[in-house]
Amino acid sequence: MAALVKGEQPLIAVTARLREATELVNGVSVQKFPILLTRIIAKLHLRNEHIFSEAEQEQLCGLFALSTSQLTTVLESCSYILEQAAYHTIHPNALKQLLEDAGMDEEHAQAVSTVWADEATEFVGRLKEHTMSGPKALLDSQYRLHLMMGESNLTRLKEPSALFEFKLGRPEAGPQGQNTDKEDVVVEFSHSELYDLFQQLEHVQEQLDSLS
Amino acid sequence: MGVMAVESFKSVPHGIDGDTFFSPEIPESIKSAVQLLHKVEAAAFDKLVHAVVESFQSGDFPSDEAFERVQADVGGDEGPNYNVIFTAIHSIIRTAVRNRTKASVVAADLKAINVPPPFVDIIIKVMKQERFQLETQSVVTRTRFPRLDNLQWRVDVAISSSSLLRVFRPSILFQMSLSDGSIKTFEVSVEQFHQLRYNTAKVLRDMQELERHPIMRIAFEGDKKKFDDK
């Protein structure tokens, strides 16, 4: 449980903009507010995507009786609050207190706190998954086992060989997203080569075990 | 009539093609060579066989000058036909090794196509001596997907990120150097690593079971013992 304040600063800095946002939030219907929050938190881990499309933003303006700029303030502040809550892993009760201090009324602060309590673990998990990594990540690996029975220079063989296919790509877009950077690497192994690979993977596993 | 009878002992009988280890068809060069062999002396034949052995060891056919030297070395009147004989010897040994025919079968077949018996013995001797090397050569040159030359790895733990103060998530970085020269660097999450490790173990087990399977025990020739010491 993180302390409410670190030194002199609260974990969520109460700026004028935040106060403005909390006032606007107070005017938003309490029934619809949690739905908005859940939607935001579901997509917040994606860095390059807008959470709401233009059409959806217009709909929200009508739904909450807010102007476009007011809606933007509300959405951005909610996103900021949730990001900071995740960054410092703020407890839901502490979060509620922080929001009330920032000017949000009790009902809305409770709504935020409830959504946070429900979604926090998953959200933090998603953020951990999306930690920045190298240029490519292993998305999938598949194998085929062959028995080579002959080739142009030598018939009547019986040599097993394994083919591994590694799908590499950027992890952020996800397997269903637009992934123009994908690469398929095919590697062939004989029995002894495969055994060597296995030994190396065992060493890696030893390291992983020693971490925990 | 008498001449024809003698002649028939010097050429390849008709219709025997499918029964020899050359099936389905005995190459033309061998058919022509058989007739010539009866006119060639043992010494000349020996030298040609040596030339064939050299070409197997170097992995390539001799150049024109090298072959002319061999021809000059051998001497005799049959000069221009030595290349036919050379080709024939080369084909015989190559085909025998490729089809992995037993030495006794090769000897019987060669006699059946009317190669002079002393030459048959020389060919068999050379074949036995070259067989292993030819087979290893074909293993080296066969068509393959790229192999893994080297695998470098490291285990990282992400402590903190711009999104989260405490992350503590381990991840693995692989760098694979493949035999076609490319180097693939990529990150592997712990889940993906476990899947890879599981797949590797599974394939290894399948391979072992395959090699133990009764159908694999159909041993062929004494060559099997060469491949048992892996």
Tab-separated table of C-alpha atoms in Angstrom:
chain	number	residue	atom	x	y	z
A	1	MET	CA	0.000	0.000	0.000
A	2	ALA	CA	1.608	3.221	-1.112
A	3	ALA	CA	1.593	6.256	1.144
A	4	LEU	CA	-0.702	9.045	0.102
A	5	VAL	CA	2.106	11.474	-0.123
A	6	LYS	CA	5.700	11.020	-1.124
A	7	GLY	CA	7.611	13.734	0.604
A	8	GLU	CA	5.521	16.838	0.022
A	9	GLN	CA	3.820	15.800	-3.221
A	10	PRO	CA	0.665	13.703	-3.445
A	11	LEU	CA	0.983	10.760	-5.802
A	12	ILE	CA	-1.472	12.333	-8.158
A	13	ALA	CA	-0.547	15.981	-8.527
A	14	VAL	CA	-3.603	18.136	-8.114
A	15	THR	CA	-3.238	20.601	-10.916
A	16	ALA	CA	-5.755	23.188	-12.001
A	17	ARG	CA	-6.546	21.012	-14.969
A	18	LEU	CA	-7.296	18.097	-12.716
A	19	ARG	CA	-9.625	20.223	-10.602
A	20	GLU	CA	-11.397	21.342	-13.730
A	21	ALA	CA	-11.785	17.744	-14.756
A	22	THR	CA	-13.125	16.610	-11.389
A	23	GLU	CA	-15.746	19.360	-11.506
A	24	LEU	CA	-16.826	18.183	-14.913
A	25	VAL	CA	-16.885	14.605	-13.710
A	26	ASN	CA	-19.123	15.590	-10.847
A	27	GLY	CA	-21.668	16.680	-13.396
A	28	VAL	CA	-21.558	13.365	-15.247
A	29	SER	CA	-24.247	10.806	-14.530
A	30	VAL	CA	-23.051	8.308	-11.917
A	31	GLN	CA	-24.662	5.337	-13.673
A	32	LYS	CA	-22.810	5.902	-16.923
A	33	PHE	CA	-19.500	6.956	-15.430
A	34	PRO	CA	-18.229	3.469	-14.467
A	35	ILE	CA	-18.875	2.180	-17.967
A	36	LEU	CA	-16.728	4.951	-19.344
A	37	LEU	CA	-13.978	4.085	-16.915
A	38	THR	CA	-14.030	0.382	-17.696
A	39	ARG	CA	-13.776	1.141	-21.364
A	40	ILE	CA	-10.818	3.440	-20.774
A	41	ILE	CA	-8.941	1.008	-18.587
A	42	ALA	CA	-9.452	-1.811	-21.064
A	43	LYS	CA	-7.430	-0.029	-23.721
A	44	LEU	CA	-5.115	2.137	-21.693
A	45	HIS	CA	-2.145	-0.215	-22.017
A	46	LEU	CA	-1.955	0.312	-25.776
A	47	ARG	CA	0.402	3.118	-26.502
A	48	ASN	CA	-0.402	3.926	-30.076
A	49	GLU	CA	-4.145	3.679	-30.146
A	50	HIS	CA	-6.892	6.135	-29.365
A	51	ILE	CA	-9.341	4.736	-26.880
A	52	PHE	CA	-12.387	6.216	-28.547
A	53	SER	CA	-12.877	6.826	-32.229
A	54	GLU	CA	-14.076	10.201	-33.507
A	55	ALA	CA	-17.621	8.932	-33.903
A	56	GLU	CA	-17.622	7.496	-30.433
A	57	GLN	CA	-16.324	10.741	-28.995
A	58	GLU	CA	-19.209	12.625	-30.572
A	59	GLN	CA	-21.618	10.138	-29.089
A	60	LEU	CA	-20.073	10.627	-25.665
A	61	CYS	CA	-20.387	14.379	-25.977
A	62	GLY	CA	-24.094	13.978	-26.523
A	63	LEU	CA	-24.439	11.353	-23.816
A	64	PHE	CA	-22.745	13.380	-21.101
A	65	ALA	CA	-23.803	16.805	-22.308
A	66	LEU	CA	-20.230	17.969	-22.626
A	67	SER	CA	-18.508	19.996	-25.270
A	68	THR	CA	-15.683	18.386	-27.224
A	69	SER	CA	-12.958	20.119	-25.278
A	70	GLN	CA	-14.628	19.297	-21.979
A	71	LEU	CA	-14.877	15.666	-22.998
A	72	THR	CA	-11.206	15.635	-23.888
A	73	THR	CA	-10.334	17.028	-20.470
A	74	VAL	CA	-12.430	14.395	-18.734
A	75	LEU	CA	-11.025	11.498	-20.761
A	76	GLU	CA	-7.432	12.599	-20.415
A	77	SER	CA	-7.741	13.180	-16.692
A	78	CYS	CA	-9.357	9.810	-16.138
A	79	SER	CA	-6.573	8.186	-18.130
A	80	TYR	CA	-3.981	10.067	-16.121
A	81	ILE	CA	-5.559	9.087	-12.808
A	82	LEU	CA	-5.640	5.420	-13.775
A	83	GLU	CA	-2.077	5.455	-15.116
A	84	GLN	CA	-0.754	6.979	-11.948
A	85	ALA	CA	-2.768	4.571	-9.837
A	86	ALA	CA	-1.109	1.718	-11.711
A	87	TYR	CA	2.356	3.260	-11.588
A	88	HIS	CA	2.314	3.591	-7.819
A	89	THR	CA	-0.054	0.664	-7.240
A	90	ILE	CA	-2.380	2.813	-5.190
A	91	HIS	CA	-4.913	1.035	-3.051
A	92	PRO	CA	-8.572	1.704	-4.054
A	93	ASN	CA	-9.412	3.366	-0.743
A	94	ALA	CA	-6.372	5.568	-0.939
A	95	LEU	CA	-7.317	6.436	-4.490
A	96	LYS	CA	-10.808	7.432	-3.399
A	97	GLN	CA	-9.327	9.691	-0.739
A	98	LEU	CA	-6.976	11.306	-3.249
A	99	LEU	CA	-9.788	12.016	-5.655
A	100	GLU	CA	-11.977	13.526	-2.979
A	101	ASP	CA	-9.066	15.748	-2.017
A	102	ALA	CA	-8.835	16.800	-5.601
A	103	GLY	CA	-12.427	17.949	-5.611
A	104	MET	CA	-14.370	14.944	-6.841
A	105	ASP	CA	-17.595	14.265	-5.008
A	106	GLU	CA	-18.014	11.088	-2.973
A	107	GLU	CA	-20.182	9.162	-5.422
A	108	HIS	CA	-17.863	9.615	-8.366
A	109	ALA	CA	-14.741	8.958	-6.350
A	110	GLN	CA	-16.355	5.745	-5.157
A	111	ALA	CA	-17.166	4.807	-8.743
A	112	VAL	CA	-13.521	5.251	-9.738
A	113	SER	CA	-12.369	3.340	-6.715
A	114	THR	CA	-14.710	0.425	-7.465
A	115	VAL	CA	-13.652	0.168	-11.086
A	116	TRP	CA	-10.037	0.354	-9.979
A	117	ALA	CA	-10.533	-2.395	-7.418
A	118	ASP	CA	-12.037	-4.647	-10.082
A	119	GLU	CA	-9.650	-4.008	-12.912
A	120	ALA	CA	-6.348	-3.157	-11.270
A	121	THR	CA	-4.689	-6.581	-11.333
A	122	GLU	CA	-5.441	-7.202	-14.955
A	123	PHE	CA	-4.438	-3.722	-15.981
A	124	VAL	CA	-1.107	-3.935	-14.202
A	125	GLY	CA	-0.588	-7.378	-15.746
A	126	ARG	CA	-1.184	-5.981	-19.225
A	127	LEU	CA	1.250	-3.147	-18.581
A	128	LYS	CA	3.873	-5.637	-17.462
A	129	GLU	CA	3.379	-7.651	-20.632
A	130	HIS	CA	3.879	-4.571	-22.739
A	131	THR	CA	7.181	-3.624	-21.215
A	132	MET	CA	9.412	-2.226	-23.904
A	133	SER	CA	11.574	-4.875	-25.476
A	134	GLY	CA	13.987	-5.457	-28.321
A	135	PRO	CA	13.129	-5.034	-31.995
A	136	LYS	CA	11.422	-8.397	-32.364
A	137	ALA	CA	9.767	-10.871	-30.083
A	138	LEU	CA	8.937	-14.520	-30.498
A	139	LEU	CA	5.232	-14.682	-31.189
A	140	ASP	CA	4.889	-18.382	-31.876
A	141	SER	CA	6.924	-21.487	-32.488
A	142	GLN	CA	5.901	-24.593	-34.385
A	143	TYR	CA	7.668	-27.761	-35.392
A	144	ARG	CA	7.593	-30.592	-37.898
A	145	LEU	CA	9.296	-33.923	-37.544
A	146	HIS	CA	10.639	-35.395	-40.787
A	147	LEU	CA	12.121	-38.725	-41.611
A	148	MET	CA	14.454	-38.266	-44.545
A	149	MET	CA	14.285	-41.388	-46.618
A	150	GLY	CA	16.319	-40.318	-49.587
A	151	GLU	CA	17.810	-37.502	-51.542
A	152	SER	CA	19.271	-37.047	-54.997
A	153	ASN	CA	22.678	-38.366	-54.067
A	154	LEU	CA	21.781	-41.020	-51.567
A	155	THR	CA	18.774	-43.291	-51.315
A	156	ARG	CA	17.587	-45.567	-48.534
A	157	LEU	CA	18.270	-43.236	-45.708
A	158	LYS	CA	16.530	-43.078	-42.409
A	159	GLU	CA	17.476	-39.833	-40.862
A	160	PRO	CA	15.044	-37.980	-38.665
A	161	SER	CA	15.148	-34.232	-38.832
A	162	ALA	CA	13.075	-31.563	-37.157
A	163	LEU	CA	11.986	-28.259	-38.647
A	164	PHE	CA	11.179	-25.408	-36.335
A	165	GLU	CA	9.337	-22.337	-37.484
A	166	PHE	CA	9.671	-19.203	-35.387
A	167	LYS	CA	7.260	-16.345	-35.953
A	168	LEU	CA	8.942	-13.093	-35.033
A	169	GLY	CA	7.309	-9.711	-34.885
A	170	ARG	CA	6.572	-6.659	-32.816
A	171	PRO	CA	4.567	-7.677	-29.783
A	172	GLU	CA	2.527	-4.484	-29.276
A	173	ALA	CA	0.157	-4.783	-32.155
A	174	GLY	CA	-0.755	-8.273	-31.015
A	175	PRO	CA	-1.297	-11.297	-33.229
A	176	GLN	CA	-4.475	-9.904	-34.711
A	177	GLY	CA	-3.307	-6.335	-35.194
A	178	GLN	CA	-1.547	-4.857	-38.173
A	179	ASN	CA	1.854	-6.440	-37.960
A	180	THR	CA	3.869	-5.507	-40.987
A	181	ASP	CA	7.132	-6.465	-39.388
A	182	LYS	CA	6.522	-10.204	-39.183
A	183	GLU	CA	9.228	-12.640	-40.029
A	184	ASP	CA	9.146	-16.413	-40.281
A	185	VAL	CA	12.396	-18.138	-39.500
A	186	VAL	CA	12.730	-21.804	-40.396
A	187	VAL	CA	15.554	-23.763	-38.824
A	188	GLU	CA	16.390	-27.396	-39.355
A	189	PHE	CA	17.821	-29.709	-36.727
A	190	SER	CA	19.261	-33.177	-36.817
A	191	HIS	CA	18.971	-35.374	-33.761
A	192	SER	CA	22.248	-34.279	-32.240
A	193	GLU	CA	21.708	-30.618	-33.056
A	194	LEU	CA	18.317	-30.762	-31.408
A	195	TYR	CA	19.846	-32.314	-28.346
A	196	ASP	CA	22.358	-29.464	-28.136
A	197	LEU	CA	19.519	-26.963	-28.341
A	198	PHE	CA	17.734	-28.787	-25.587
A	199	GLN	CA	20.815	-28.593	-23.354
A	200	GLN	CA	21.022	-24.867	-23.884
A	201	LEU	CA	17.346	-24.403	-23.101
A	202	GLU	CA	17.905	-26.356	-19.904
A	203	HIS	CA	20.639	-23.907	-18.893
A	204	VAL	CA	18.268	-21.019	-19.506
A	205	GLN	CA	15.672	-22.746	-17.376
A	206	GLU	CA	18.188	-23.118	-14.557
A	207	GLN	CA	18.738	-19.382	-14.644
A	208	LEU	CA	15.016	-18.697	-14.578
A	209	ASP	CA	14.612	-21.039	-11.647
A	210	SER	CA	17.378	-19.325	-9.708
A	211	LEU	CA	15.554	-16.014	-10.103
A	212	SER	CA	12.558	-17.131	-8.129
B	1	MET	CA	28.446	-67.008	-86.486
B	2	GLY	CA	31.473	-67.724	-84.376
B	3	VAL	CA	32.503	-64.077	-84.475
B	4	MET	CA	29.048	-62.983	-83.368
B	5	ALA	CA	29.116	-65.417	-80.457
B	6	VAL	CA	32.441	-64.001	-79.329
B	7	GLU	CA	31.169	-60.461	-79.764
B	8	SER	CA	28.148	-61.081	-77.573
B	9	PHE	CA	30.464	-61.802	-74.666
B	10	LYS	CA	31.927	-58.396	-74.994
B	11	SER	CA	28.828	-56.222	-74.888
B	12	VAL	CA	25.985	-55.626	-72.512
B	13	PRO	CA	23.180	-58.142	-73.044
B	14	HIS	CA	19.795	-56.755	-73.999
B	15	GLY	CA	16.937	-56.558	-71.580
B	16	ILE	CA	19.074	-56.953	-68.510
B	17	ASP	CA	18.745	-53.282	-67.545
B	18	GLY	CA	15.976	-53.636	-65.007
B	19	ASP	CA	17.701	-56.451	-63.165
B	20	THR	CA	20.888	-54.648	-62.376
B	21	PHE	CA	21.475	-52.006	-59.778
B	22	PHE	CA	21.379	-49.494	-62.620
B	23	SER	CA	17.638	-49.887	-63.017
B	24	PRO	CA	15.641	-48.644	-64.753
B	25	GLU	CA	18.241	-48.194	-67.441
B	26	ILE	CA	21.943	-48.766	-67.886
B	27	PRO	CA	23.514	-45.506	-69.059
B	28	GLU	CA	24.774	-45.419	-72.652
B	29	SER	CA	28.293	-44.599	-71.575
B	30	ILE	CA	28.499	-47.844	-69.662
B	31	LYS	CA	27.157	-49.849	-72.559
B	32	SER	CA	29.766	-48.379	-74.885
B	33	ALA	CA	32.480	-48.715	-72.289
B	34	VAL	CA	31.866	-52.414	-71.776
B	35	GLN	CA	32.733	-53.133	-75.390
B	36	LEU	CA	35.884	-51.053	-75.136
B	37	LEU	CA	36.990	-52.618	-71.896
B	38	HIS	CA	37.765	-55.886	-73.613
B	39	LYS	CA	40.394	-54.097	-75.659
B	40	VAL	CA	41.977	-52.193	-72.820
B	41	GLU	CA	44.922	-53.455	-70.825
B	42	ALA	CA	44.830	-53.884	-67.073
B	43	ALA	CA	47.525	-51.270	-66.504
B	44	ALA	CA	45.616	-48.660	-68.464
B	45	PHE	CA	42.444	-49.498	-66.637
B	46	ASP	CA	44.231	-49.169	-63.340
B	47	LYS	CA	45.416	-45.665	-64.157
B	48	LEU	CA	41.932	-44.614	-65.204
B	49	VAL	CA	40.540	-45.956	-61.982
B	50	HIS	CA	43.077	-43.905	-60.072
B	51	ALA	CA	41.949	-40.827	-61.952
B	52	VAL	CA	38.379	-41.597	-60.952
B	53	VAL	CA	39.401	-41.973	-57.311
B	54	GLU	CA	41.162	-38.626	-57.431
B	55	SER	CA	38.100	-36.971	-58.859
B	56	PHE	CA	35.954	-38.398	-56.075
B	57	GLN	CA	38.346	-37.138	-53.477
B	58	SER	CA	38.567	-33.687	-54.918
B	59	GLY	CA	34.815	-33.679	-55.373
B	60	ASP	CA	35.029	-32.565	-58.944
B	61	PHE	CA	35.782	-33.843	-62.425
B	62	PRO	CA	39.318	-33.456	-63.736
B	63	SER	CA	40.022	-30.560	-66.030
B	64	ASP	CA	40.777	-31.142	-69.708
B	65	GLU	CA	44.538	-30.798	-69.291
B	66	ALA	CA	44.592	-33.111	-66.304
B	67	PHE	CA	42.722	-35.720	-68.264
B	68	GLU	CA	44.975	-35.366	-71.281
B	69	ARG	CA	47.897	-36.037	-69.000
B	70	VAL	CA	46.210	-39.191	-67.820
B	71	GLN	CA	45.611	-40.240	-71.406
B	72	ALA	CA	49.240	-39.595	-72.303
B	73	ASP	CA	50.303	-41.463	-69.198
B	74	VAL	CA	48.244	-44.483	-70.120
B	75	GLY	CA	49.382	-44.512	-73.722
B	76	GLY	CA	48.055	-47.070	-76.097
B	77	ASP	CA	45.835	-46.681	-79.166
B	78	GLU	CA	42.548	-46.325	-77.460
B	79	GLY	CA	43.342	-42.736	-76.397
B	80	PRO	CA	40.153	-40.974	-77.462
B	81	ASN	CA	37.973	-43.638	-75.875
B	82	TYR	CA	39.470	-43.319	-72.429
B	83	ASN	CA	37.017	-40.596	-71.513
B	84	VAL	CA	34.144	-42.987	-72.194
B	85	ILE	CA	35.720	-45.524	-69.893
B	86	PHE	CA	36.389	-42.874	-67.289
B	87	THR	CA	32.758	-41.770	-67.375
B	88	ALA	CA	31.626	-45.352	-67.132
B	89	ILE	CA	33.754	-46.134	-64.089
B	90	HIS	CA	32.612	-42.907	-62.462
B	91	SER	CA	28.937	-43.711	-63.101
B	92	ILE	CA	29.247	-47.260	-61.895
B	93	ILE	CA	30.716	-46.276	-58.579
B	94	ARG	CA	28.390	-43.272	-58.121
B	95	THR	CA	25.253	-45.284	-58.837
B	96	ALA	CA	26.333	-48.123	-56.615
B	97	VAL	CA	26.979	-45.773	-53.712
B	98	ARG	CA	23.790	-43.816	-54.284
B	99	ASN	CA	21.612	-46.885	-54.296
B	100	ARG	CA	23.599	-48.353	-51.456
B	101	THR	CA	23.935	-51.674	-53.180
B	102	LYS	CA	25.790	-54.501	-51.558
B	103	ALA	CA	29.254	-55.183	-52.900
B	104	SER	CA	28.302	-58.727	-53.863
B	105	VAL	CA	25.320	-57.487	-55.861
B	106	VAL	CA	27.518	-54.962	-57.671
B	107	ALA	CA	30.021	-57.681	-58.539
B	108	ALA	CA	27.345	-60.019	-59.817
B	109	ASP	CA	25.662	-57.309	-61.879
B	110	LEU	CA	28.899	-56.101	-63.421
B	111	LYS	CA	29.748	-59.647	-64.456
B	112	ALA	CA	26.238	-60.013	-65.864
B	113	ILE	CA	26.760	-57.009	-68.095
B	114	ASN	CA	30.011	-58.521	-69.297
B	115	VAL	CA	32.618	-56.386	-67.678
B	116	PRO	CA	35.843	-58.397	-67.651
B	117	PRO	CA	36.167	-60.117	-64.227
B	118	PRO	CA	39.585	-58.702	-63.243
B	119	PHE	CA	38.226	-55.212	-63.833
B	120	VAL	CA	35.193	-56.019	-61.724
B	121	ASP	CA	37.458	-56.806	-58.790
B	122	ILE	CA	39.325	-53.528	-59.163
B	123	ILE	CA	36.073	-51.596	-59.289
B	124	ILE	CA	34.718	-53.332	-56.202
B	125	LYS	CA	37.867	-52.626	-54.263
B	126	VAL	CA	37.765	-48.942	-55.152
B	127	MET	CA	34.073	-48.730	-54.377
B	128	LYS	CA	34.550	-50.112	-50.893
B	129	GLN	CA	37.303	-47.654	-50.228
B	130	GLU	CA	35.435	-44.631	-51.539
B	131	ARG	CA	31.954	-45.408	-50.315
B	132	PHE	CA	32.201	-43.745	-46.935
B	133	GLN	CA	33.689	-40.583	-48.315
B	134	LEU	CA	31.070	-40.242	-51.022
B	135	GLU	CA	28.290	-40.705	-48.561
B	136	THR	CA	29.715	-38.084	-46.218
B	137	GLN	CA	30.092	-35.730	-49.144
B	138	SER	CA	26.449	-36.048	-50.042
B	139	VAL	CA	25.449	-35.401	-46.441
B	140	VAL	CA	27.417	-32.175	-46.503
B	141	THR	CA	26.065	-30.942	-49.811
B	142	ARG	CA	22.437	-31.906	-49.458
B	143	THR	CA	19.625	-29.390	-49.642
B	144	ARG	CA	18.724	-28.180	-46.205
B	145	PHE	CA	17.035	-25.389	-44.418
B	146	PRO	CA	19.424	-23.186	-42.503
B	147	ARG	CA	20.849	-24.757	-39.388
B	148	LEU	CA	21.487	-23.176	-36.068
B	149	ASP	CA	25.199	-22.455	-35.874
B	150	ASN	CA	25.186	-20.679	-32.563
B	151	LEU	CA	22.686	-19.653	-29.935
B	152	GLN	CA	23.497	-16.848	-27.527
B	153	TRP	CA	21.049	-16.035	-24.792
B	154	ARG	CA	20.581	-13.920	-21.731
B	155	VAL	CA	17.992	-13.623	-19.026
B	156	ASP	CA	16.838	-10.109	-18.139
B	157	VAL	CA	14.589	-8.827	-15.421
B	158	ALA	CA	12.706	-5.610	-16.071
B	159	ILE	CA	12.724	-3.759	-12.799
B	160	SER	CA	10.849	-0.606	-13.615
B	161	SER	CA	9.280	1.047	-16.621
B	162	SER	CA	7.655	4.322	-17.534
B	163	SER	CA	4.259	2.727	-16.924
B	164	LEU	CA	4.981	0.866	-13.721
B	165	LEU	CA	7.232	1.559	-10.790
B	166	ARG	CA	7.699	-2.112	-9.945
B	167	VAL	CA	7.697	-4.519	-12.829
B	168	PHE	CA	10.053	-7.415	-11.946
B	169	ARG	CA	9.247	-9.401	-15.021
B	170	PRO	CA	11.890	-11.784	-16.362
B	171	SER	CA	12.410	-12.104	-20.068
B	172	ILE	CA	14.903	-13.888	-22.289
B	173	LEU	CA	16.842	-12.552	-25.235
B	174	PHE	CA	17.996	-15.003	-27.920
B	175	GLN	CA	20.468	-14.396	-30.678
B	176	MET	CA	20.510	-17.162	-33.264
B	177	SER	CA	23.260	-17.305	-35.852
B	178	LEU	CA	22.058	-19.423	-38.748
B	179	SER	CA	24.158	-21.302	-41.268
B	180	ASP	CA	22.980	-19.059	-44.097
B	181	GLY	CA	24.740	-16.173	-42.376
B	182	SER	CA	21.739	-14.375	-40.942
B	183	ILE	CA	21.558	-13.403	-37.300
B	184	LYS	CA	18.171	-13.257	-35.620
B	185	THR	CA	17.841	-11.387	-32.363
B	186	PHE	CA	14.567	-11.580	-30.545
B	187	GLU	CA	13.020	-11.514	-27.152
B	188	VAL	CA	11.177	-14.451	-25.712
B	189	SER	CA	8.634	-14.145	-22.924
B	190	VAL	CA	8.697	-16.755	-20.196
B	191	GLU	CA	5.498	-18.368	-21.509
B	192	GLN	CA	6.857	-18.613	-25.040
B	193	PHE	CA	10.091	-20.034	-23.681
B	194	HIS	CA	8.224	-22.758	-21.855
B	195	GLN	CA	6.340	-23.622	-24.999
B	196	LEU	CA	9.591	-23.789	-26.962
B	197	ARG	CA	11.234	-25.958	-24.357
B	198	TYR	CA	8.236	-28.263	-24.277
B	199	ASN	CA	8.186	-28.548	-28.063
B	200	THR	CA	11.904	-29.316	-28.178
B	201	ALA	CA	11.560	-32.038	-25.586
B	202	LYS	CA	8.574	-33.482	-27.378
B	203	VAL	CA	10.320	-33.642	-30.746
B	204	LEU	CA	13.381	-35.221	-29.153
B	205	ARG	CA	11.260	-37.891	-27.576
B	206	ASP	CA	9.441	-38.510	-30.858
B	207	MET	CA	12.766	-38.824	-32.655
B	208	GLN	CA	14.005	-41.348	-30.142
B	209	GLU	CA	10.852	-43.400	-30.438
B	210	LEU	CA	11.090	-43.255	-34.212
B	211	GLU	CA	14.623	-44.530	-34.160
B	212	ARG	CA	13.629	-47.394	-31.933
B	213	HIS	CA	10.636	-48.335	-34.066
B	214	PRO	CA	10.843	-51.845	-35.537
B	215	ILE	CA	10.453	-50.618	-39.088
B	216	MET	CA	13.657	-48.656	-38.722
B	217	ARG	CA	15.540	-51.751	-37.884
B	218	ILE	CA	15.482	-52.960	-41.475
B	219	ALA	CA	19.208	-52.934	-41.648
B	220	PHE	CA	20.836	-52.581	-44.996
B	221	GLU	CA	24.304	-53.919	-45.690
B	222	GLY	CA	27.209	-53.591	-43.399
B	223	ASP	CA	27.025	-49.864	-43.885
B	224	LYS	CA	24.711	-49.549	-40.956
B	225	LYS	CA	27.572	-49.920	-38.541
B	226	LYS	CA	29.116	-46.793	-39.963
B	227	PHE	CA	26.188	-44.733	-38.869
B	228	ASP	CA	25.774	-46.232	-35.439
B	229	ASP	CA	28.523	-44.211	-33.829
B	230	LYS	CA	26.829	-40.813	-33.824
